[in-house]
mmCIF file of C-alpha atoms in Angstrom:
data_model
loop_
_atom_site.group_PDB
_atom_site.id
_atom_site.type_symbol
_atom_site.label_atom_id
_atom_site.label_comp_id
_atom_site.label_asym_id
_atom_site.label_seq_id
_atom_site.Cartn_x
_atom_site.Cartn_y
_atom_site.Cartn_z
ATOM 1 C CA MET A 436 33.364 -20.558 10.946
ATOM 2 C CA ALA A 437 30.821 -18.353 12.795
ATOM 3 C CA ASP A 438 30.192 -14.708 12.246
ATOM 4 C CA THR A 439 31.625 -13.239 15.507
ATOM 5 C CA THR A 440 30.696 -9.820 14.276
ATOM 6 C CA GLN A 441 26.771 -10.431 14.614
ATOM 7 C CA PRO A 442 25.589 -7.785 17.028
ATOM 8 C CA GLU A 443 23.158 -8.857 19.919
ATOM 9 C CA PRO A 444 19.311 -9.164 19.167
ATOM 10 C CA ILE A 445 17.367 -5.957 19.887
ATOM 11 C CA ILE A 446 14.439 -8.526 20.471
ATOM 12 C CA GLU A 447 14.591 -12.076 21.325
ATOM 13 C CA MET A 448 11.724 -14.433 21.946
ATOM 14 C CA ARG A 449 12.418 -17.946 23.508
ATOM 15 C CA GLY A 450 10.251 -20.772 23.479
ATOM 16 C CA ILE A 451 6.873 -18.702 23.132
ATOM 17 C CA GLU A 452 3.793 -20.759 23.834
ATOM 18 C CA LYS A 453 -0.084 -19.723 23.693
ATOM 19 C CA ALA A 454 -3.122 -21.427 23.635
ATOM 20 C CA PHE A 455 -6.753 -20.293 23.093
ATOM 21 C CA GLY A 456 -8.735 -22.775 24.805
ATOM 22 C CA ALA A 457 -8.087 -26.051 23.308
ATOM 23 C CA VAL A 458 -6.696 -24.711 20.308
ATOM 24 C CA GLN A 459 -2.579 -24.300 20.694
ATOM 25 C CA ALA A 460 -1.616 -21.187 18.628
ATOM 26 C CA LEU A 461 2.121 -21.198 19.314
ATOM 27 C CA ARG A 462 4.318 -24.014 20.332
ATOM 28 C CA ASN A 463 7.936 -23.543 21.318
ATOM 29 C CA VAL A 464 8.623 -20.468 19.030
ATOM 30 C CA ASP A 465 12.003 -18.576 18.956
ATOM 31 C CA LEU A 466 12.552 -15.205 17.272
ATOM 32 C CA GLN A 467 15.609 -12.838 17.140
ATOM 33 C CA LEU A 468 15.227 -9.617 15.422
ATOM 34 C CA TYR A 469 18.791 -7.592 15.258
ATOM 35 C CA PRO A 470 19.276 -3.585 15.159
ATOM 36 C CA GLY A 471 18.210 -1.966 11.828
ATOM 37 C CA GLU A 472 17.169 -5.290 10.623
ATOM 38 C CA ILE A 473 14.095 -6.012 8.242
ATOM 39 C CA LEU A 474 12.684 -9.527 8.940
ATOM 40 C CA GLY A 475 9.747 -10.755 6.924
ATOM 41 C CA LEU A 476 7.255 -13.122 9.321
ATOM 42 C CA VAL A 477 5.656 -15.376 7.041
ATOM 43 C CA GLY A 478 3.160 -18.468 6.745
ATOM 44 C CA ASP A 479 -0.549 -19.567 6.417
ATOM 45 C CA ASN A 480 -3.526 -17.717 7.893
ATOM 46 C CA SER A 481 -3.351 -20.135 10.796
ATOM 47 C CA ALA A 482 0.446 -20.063 11.291
ATOM 48 C CA GLY A 483 0.212 -17.874 14.425
ATOM 49 C CA LYS A 484 2.144 -14.547 12.890
ATOM 50 C CA SER A 485 -0.380 -12.000 14.297
ATOM 51 C CA THR A 486 -0.436 -13.993 17.679
ATOM 52 C CA LEU A 487 3.316 -13.733 18.233
ATOM 53 C CA MET A 488 3.570 -10.112 17.514
ATOM 54 C CA LYS A 489 0.679 -9.486 19.959
ATOM 55 C CA ILE A 490 2.548 -11.235 22.427
ATOM 56 C CA LEU A 491 5.586 -9.327 21.646
ATOM 57 C CA THR A 492 3.492 -6.115 21.948
ATOM 58 C CA GLY A 493 1.620 -6.768 25.219
ATOM 59 C CA ALA A 494 -1.705 -7.384 23.580
ATOM 60 C CA TYR A 495 -1.681 -11.066 24.311
ATOM 61 C CA GLN A 496 -0.242 -12.520 27.217
ATOM 62 C CA ARG A 497 2.245 -15.374 26.656
ATOM 63 C CA ASP A 498 1.430 -18.847 28.427
ATOM 64 C CA ALA A 499 5.283 -19.977 28.532
ATOM 65 C CA GLY A 500 8.615 -18.649 27.379
ATOM 66 C CA GLU A 501 10.610 -15.456 27.620
ATOM 67 C CA ILE A 502 11.054 -12.084 25.785
ATOM 68 C CA LEU A 503 14.285 -9.994 26.003
ATOM 69 C CA VAL A 504 14.489 -6.557 24.525
ATOM 70 C CA ALA A 505 18.429 -5.336 24.135
ATOM 71 C CA GLY A 506 19.062 -8.567 26.586
ATOM 72 C CA GLN A 507 16.783 -7.544 29.213
ATOM 73 C CA SER A 508 13.814 -9.702 30.222
ATOM 74 C CA VAL A 509 10.809 -8.237 29.925
ATOM 75 C CA HIS A 510 6.846 -9.033 30.259
ATOM 76 C CA PHE A 511 4.671 -6.651 28.887
ATOM 77 C CA LYS A 512 1.103 -6.625 30.491
ATOM 78 C CA SER A 513 -0.142 -3.815 27.692
ATOM 79 C CA PRO A 514 0.835 -2.212 24.391
ATOM 80 C CA HIS A 515 1.406 0.781 26.441
ATOM 81 C CA GLU A 516 4.375 -1.082 28.303
ATOM 82 C CA SER A 517 6.006 -2.309 25.010
ATOM 83 C CA ARG A 518 5.606 1.055 23.612
ATOM 84 C CA ASP A 519 7.441 2.646 26.572
ATOM 85 C CA ALA A 520 10.302 -0.047 25.424
ATOM 86 C CA GLY A 521 10.402 1.201 22.026
ATOM 87 C CA ILE A 522 8.043 -1.173 20.299
ATOM 88 C CA GLU A 523 5.251 0.052 18.035
ATOM 89 C CA MET A 524 2.856 -2.143 15.922
ATOM 90 C CA ILE A 525 0.769 -0.890 12.908
ATOM 91 C CA TYR A 526 -2.160 -2.543 12.433
ATOM 92 C CA GLN A 527 -4.107 -3.044 8.921
ATOM 93 C CA ASP A 528 -6.811 -0.643 9.906
ATOM 94 C CA PHE A 529 -4.298 2.032 10.666
ATOM 95 C CA ALA A 530 -6.517 3.041 13.894
ATOM 96 C CA LEU A 531 -6.658 6.688 12.652
ATOM 97 C CA CYS A 532 -9.486 9.384 13.212
ATOM 98 C CA GLY A 533 -10.708 10.315 9.603
ATOM 99 C CA ASN A 534 -12.243 13.321 10.981
ATOM 100 C CA MET A 535 -9.451 14.927 12.404
ATOM 101 C CA ASP A 536 -6.075 16.123 10.307
ATOM 102 C CA VAL A 537 -2.927 14.582 9.836
ATOM 103 C CA GLY A 538 -0.942 16.943 12.387
ATOM 104 C CA GLN A 539 -3.874 15.762 15.066
ATOM 105 C CA ASN A 540 -3.933 11.910 14.130
ATOM 106 C CA VAL A 541 0.049 12.093 14.520
ATOM 107 C CA PHE A 542 -0.015 13.115 17.987
ATOM 108 C CA LEU A 543 -3.222 11.678 18.834
ATOM 109 C CA GLY A 544 -4.230 11.360 22.663
ATOM 110 C CA ARG A 545 -1.001 13.435 23.411
ATOM 111 C CA TRP A 546 -1.336 16.918 21.893
ATOM 112 C CA PRO A 547 1.317 19.373 23.452
ATOM 113 C CA ARG A 548 0.028 21.925 25.657
ATOM 114 C CA LYS A 549 0.699 25.369 26.965
ATOM 115 C CA GLY A 550 -0.638 25.955 29.967
ATOM 116 C CA PHE A 551 -4.379 24.688 29.784
ATOM 117 C CA PHE A 552 -4.568 25.058 26.037
ATOM 118 C CA VAL A 553 -3.354 22.846 23.024
ATOM 119 C CA ASN A 554 -0.010 24.424 21.619
ATOM 120 C CA TRP A 555 -1.050 23.932 17.814
ATOM 121 C CA ARG A 556 1.604 25.576 16.513
ATOM 122 C CA LYS A 557 3.963 23.051 17.949
ATOM 123 C CA MET A 558 1.909 19.982 17.062
ATOM 124 C CA TYR A 559 1.665 20.776 13.538
ATOM 125 C CA ALA A 560 5.366 21.841 13.281
ATOM 126 C CA ASP A 561 6.520 18.620 15.173
ATOM 127 C CA ALA A 562 4.236 16.524 12.893
ATOM 128 C CA ASP A 563 5.714 18.221 9.778
ATOM 129 C CA LYS A 564 9.075 17.184 11.043
ATOM 130 C CA VAL A 565 8.139 13.820 11.410
ATOM 131 C CA LEU A 566 6.708 13.406 8.049
ATOM 132 C CA LYS A 567 9.893 15.036 6.408
ATOM 133 C CA ARG A 568 12.078 12.720 8.054
ATOM 134 C CA LEU A 569 10.092 9.686 6.617
ATOM 135 C CA LYS A 570 10.164 11.740 3.369
ATOM 136 C CA VAL A 571 6.580 11.114 3.250
ATOM 137 C CA ASP A 572 4.545 12.771 0.660
ATOM 138 C CA VAL A 573 1.458 14.350 2.319
ATOM 139 C CA ASN A 574 -0.062 17.765 1.065
ATOM 140 C CA SER A 575 -0.454 19.360 4.209
ATOM 141 C CA VAL A 576 -0.503 18.731 8.008
ATOM 142 C CA TYR A 577 -3.804 20.638 8.099
ATOM 143 C CA GLN A 578 -5.422 17.973 5.693
ATOM 144 C CA LYS A 579 -8.310 15.702 7.191
ATOM 145 C CA VAL A 580 -7.165 12.289 7.109
ATOM 146 C CA GLU A 581 -10.397 10.920 5.716
ATOM 147 C CA SER A 582 -9.589 12.595 2.180
ATOM 148 C CA LEU A 583 -6.066 10.702 2.038
ATOM 149 C CA SER A 584 -5.762 7.578 -0.107
ATOM 150 C CA GLY A 585 -4.858 4.486 1.563
ATOM 151 C CA GLY A 586 -1.276 4.762 1.193
ATOM 152 C CA ARG A 587 -1.079 8.020 2.581
ATOM 153 C CA GLN A 588 -3.164 7.261 5.379
ATOM 154 C CA GLN A 589 -0.736 4.427 6.380
ATOM 155 C CA SER A 590 2.138 6.917 5.917
ATOM 156 C CA VAL A 591 0.424 9.033 8.822
ATOM 157 C CA ALA A 592 0.002 5.865 10.721
ATOM 158 C CA ILE A 593 3.631 5.085 10.234
ATOM 159 C CA ALA A 594 4.519 8.481 11.020
ATOM 160 C CA ARG A 595 2.620 8.453 14.327
ATOM 161 C CA ALA A 596 4.484 5.473 15.510
ATOM 162 C CA ILE A 597 7.740 7.096 14.525
ATOM 163 C CA SER A 598 6.926 9.966 16.746
ATOM 164 C CA PHE A 599 7.229 7.755 19.469
ATOM 165 C CA GLU A 600 11.006 7.295 18.600
ATOM 166 C CA PRO A 601 10.889 3.256 18.706
ATOM 167 C CA ARG A 602 13.477 1.033 18.151
ATOM 168 C CA VAL A 603 11.196 -1.648 16.574
ATOM 169 C CA VAL A 604 8.336 -1.279 14.365
ATOM 170 C CA ILE A 605 6.033 -4.067 13.469
ATOM 171 C CA LEU A 606 3.818 -3.948 10.168
ATOM 172 C CA ASP A 607 0.823 -6.087 10.131
ATOM 173 C CA GLU A 608 -0.145 -6.796 6.180
ATOM 174 C CA PRO A 609 1.190 -3.339 5.273
ATOM 175 C CA THR A 610 0.958 -3.375 1.483
ATOM 176 C CA ALA A 611 -2.524 -5.778 1.352
ATOM 177 C CA ASN A 612 -4.852 -2.662 0.210
ATOM 178 C CA LEU A 613 -2.458 -0.377 -1.480
ATOM 179 C CA SER A 614 -2.208 0.434 -5.129
ATOM 180 C CA VAL A 615 1.298 -0.685 -6.760
ATOM 181 C CA MET A 616 2.535 3.204 -6.584
ATOM 182 C CA ALA A 617 1.431 3.137 -2.881
ATOM 183 C CA THR A 618 3.280 0.116 -2.036
ATOM 184 C CA GLU A 619 6.216 1.488 -3.734
ATOM 185 C CA ARG A 620 6.183 4.608 -1.434
ATOM 186 C CA LEU A 621 5.765 2.078 1.611
ATOM 187 C CA LEU A 622 8.760 0.275 0.787
ATOM 188 C CA GLU A 623 10.869 3.374 0.470
ATOM 189 C CA THR A 624 9.498 4.502 3.725
ATOM 190 C CA MET A 625 10.479 1.306 5.346
ATOM 191 C CA LEU A 626 14.257 1.674 3.814
ATOM 192 C CA GLU A 627 14.351 5.132 5.191
ATOM 193 C CA LEU A 628 13.497 3.899 8.616
ATOM 194 C CA LYS A 629 16.179 1.215 8.151
ATOM 195 C CA LYS A 630 18.695 3.891 7.258
ATOM 196 C CA GLN A 631 17.754 5.451 10.565
ATOM 197 C CA GLY A 632 18.407 2.437 12.771
ATOM 198 C CA VAL A 633 14.818 1.365 13.033
ATOM 199 C CA ALA A 634 14.465 -2.657 13.274
ATOM 200 C CA GLN A 635 11.115 -3.651 11.295
ATOM 201 C CA ILE A 636 9.088 -6.820 11.251
ATOM 202 C CA ILE A 637 6.650 -7.272 8.331
ATOM 203 C CA ILE A 638 3.656 -9.809 8.647
ATOM 204 C CA SER A 639 2.742 -10.370 5.229
ATOM 205 C CA HIS A 640 1.625 -12.983 2.220
ATOM 206 C CA ARG A 641 3.444 -11.004 -0.408
ATOM 207 C CA LEU A 642 6.861 -12.389 -0.443
ATOM 208 C CA VAL A 643 7.627 -9.807 -3.463
ATOM 209 C CA ASP A 644 7.561 -7.111 -1.087
ATOM 210 C CA ILE A 645 9.560 -8.822 1.729
ATOM 211 C CA PHE A 646 12.305 -9.649 -0.953
ATOM 212 C CA ALA A 647 12.273 -6.005 -2.201
ATOM 213 C CA VAL A 648 13.565 -4.882 1.367
ATOM 214 C CA GLY A 649 13.727 -7.623 4.011
ATOM 215 C CA ASP A 650 17.226 -8.912 5.212
ATOM 216 C CA ARG A 651 15.812 -12.246 6.361
ATOM 217 C CA VAL A 652 12.371 -13.979 6.424
ATOM 218 C CA MET A 653 10.846 -16.529 9.193
ATOM 219 C CA VAL A 654 8.589 -19.097 8.453
ATOM 220 C CA LEU A 655 5.675 -20.169 10.847
ATOM 221 C CA LYS A 656 3.597 -23.350 10.210
ATOM 222 C CA ARG A 657 0.570 -24.334 12.722
ATOM 223 C CA GLY A 658 2.094 -22.368 15.470
ATOM 224 C CA GLU A 659 5.635 -23.690 15.036
ATOM 225 C CA TYR A 660 8.719 -22.257 13.875
ATOM 226 C CA VAL A 661 10.123 -24.127 10.575
ATOM 227 C CA GLY A 662 13.078 -22.150 9.570
ATOM 228 C CA ASP A 663 14.399 -18.658 8.617
ATOM 229 C CA ARG A 664 16.833 -17.614 5.540
ATOM 230 C CA TYR A 665 18.994 -14.752 4.840
ATOM 231 C CA ILE A 666 17.247 -12.978 1.582
ATOM 232 C CA LYS A 667 20.326 -12.659 -0.116
ATOM 233 C CA ASP A 668 20.888 -16.648 0.483
ATOM 234 C CA THR A 669 17.210 -17.892 -0.992
ATOM 235 C CA ASP A 670 14.482 -16.813 -3.274
ATOM 236 C CA GLU A 671 10.774 -16.920 -3.177
ATOM 237 C CA HIS A 672 10.287 -20.596 -4.591
ATOM 238 C CA GLU A 673 12.451 -21.822 -1.682
ATOM 239 C CA VAL A 674 10.276 -19.934 1.138
ATOM 240 C CA LEU A 675 6.940 -21.236 -0.451
ATOM 241 C CA GLU A 676 8.363 -24.601 -0.292
ATOM 242 C CA ILE A 677 9.194 -24.252 3.261
ATOM 243 C CA ILE A 678 5.658 -22.412 4.053
ATOM 244 C CA VAL A 679 3.871 -25.333 2.128
ATOM 245 C CA SER A 680 5.796 -28.288 3.586
ATOM 246 C CA GLY A 681 6.066 -26.948 6.896
ATOM 247 C CA THR A 682 8.966 -29.265 7.683
ATOM 248 C CA ARG A 683 12.532 -28.173 9.155
ATOM 249 C CA GLU A 684 14.232 -30.920 6.821
ATOM 250 C CA HIS A 685 12.978 -27.953 4.173
ATOM 251 C CA ALA A 686 14.294 -24.965 6.462
ATOM 252 C CA LEU A 687 17.873 -24.166 6.852
ATOM 253 C CA THR A 688 18.201 -21.543 9.674
ATOM 254 C CA ALA A 689 20.016 -18.358 8.771
ATOM 255 C CA ASP A 690 22.171 -19.042 11.901
ATOM 256 C CA ALA A 691 23.357 -22.495 10.132
ATOM 257 C CA ALA A 692 23.815 -20.574 6.883
ATOM 258 C CA ARG A 693 26.068 -18.245 8.518
ATOM 259 C CA GLU A 694 28.087 -21.186 10.162
ATOM 260 C CA ILE A 695 28.651 -22.862 6.769
#
């Protein structure tokens, strides 16, 4: 029997299509993300993972389909609009200003003001609160970002995203250039966000990371959805088979699995 206790999706994408000239990047793709869930989005380099997420955040405009946030139909024309709806995306390059310090980067473009002047005390205090909320190990909010390791720079990028109080955070290849220790810290941070009810989507080629923290994994192949599975019901070998074969026959969906 179906599980009737399943909550409504925080994000639902229905029948998403996108073409770049003659290249059909996405074909009738569906995606659901539930509150507090960590969803791994996987596939080869031409699968359409980043394109799908850029459509979700308003960086690209869809050609067809529908997006719902908490059950409400939306059409984001820019990342600013998706941010206002509680969706943040952290890119591989982190988009930080290396010559500025941690506190300045966390509140980049929106430094708190006191009259005509920046309220530095409030900014650094608030930045420190965000970092402590994430249990992030950064020596000082006054430290220049360019002096930080790749892992700590990523932590600052996540802290900046969290300072907007998002409901959904998307991470694009978050562990691609991190050391083993930095990767472990990042995965711990993701689990901390999950405890706080923040839903997350990880675009990654590293299945080991998705299996370490994820609840569910979804596979795209040549711009098409080919299946999703609950992490507890599958293993890396099976997911790799789905990625390679790209056929729905190999891809029992999570919804189907729930009904068995």
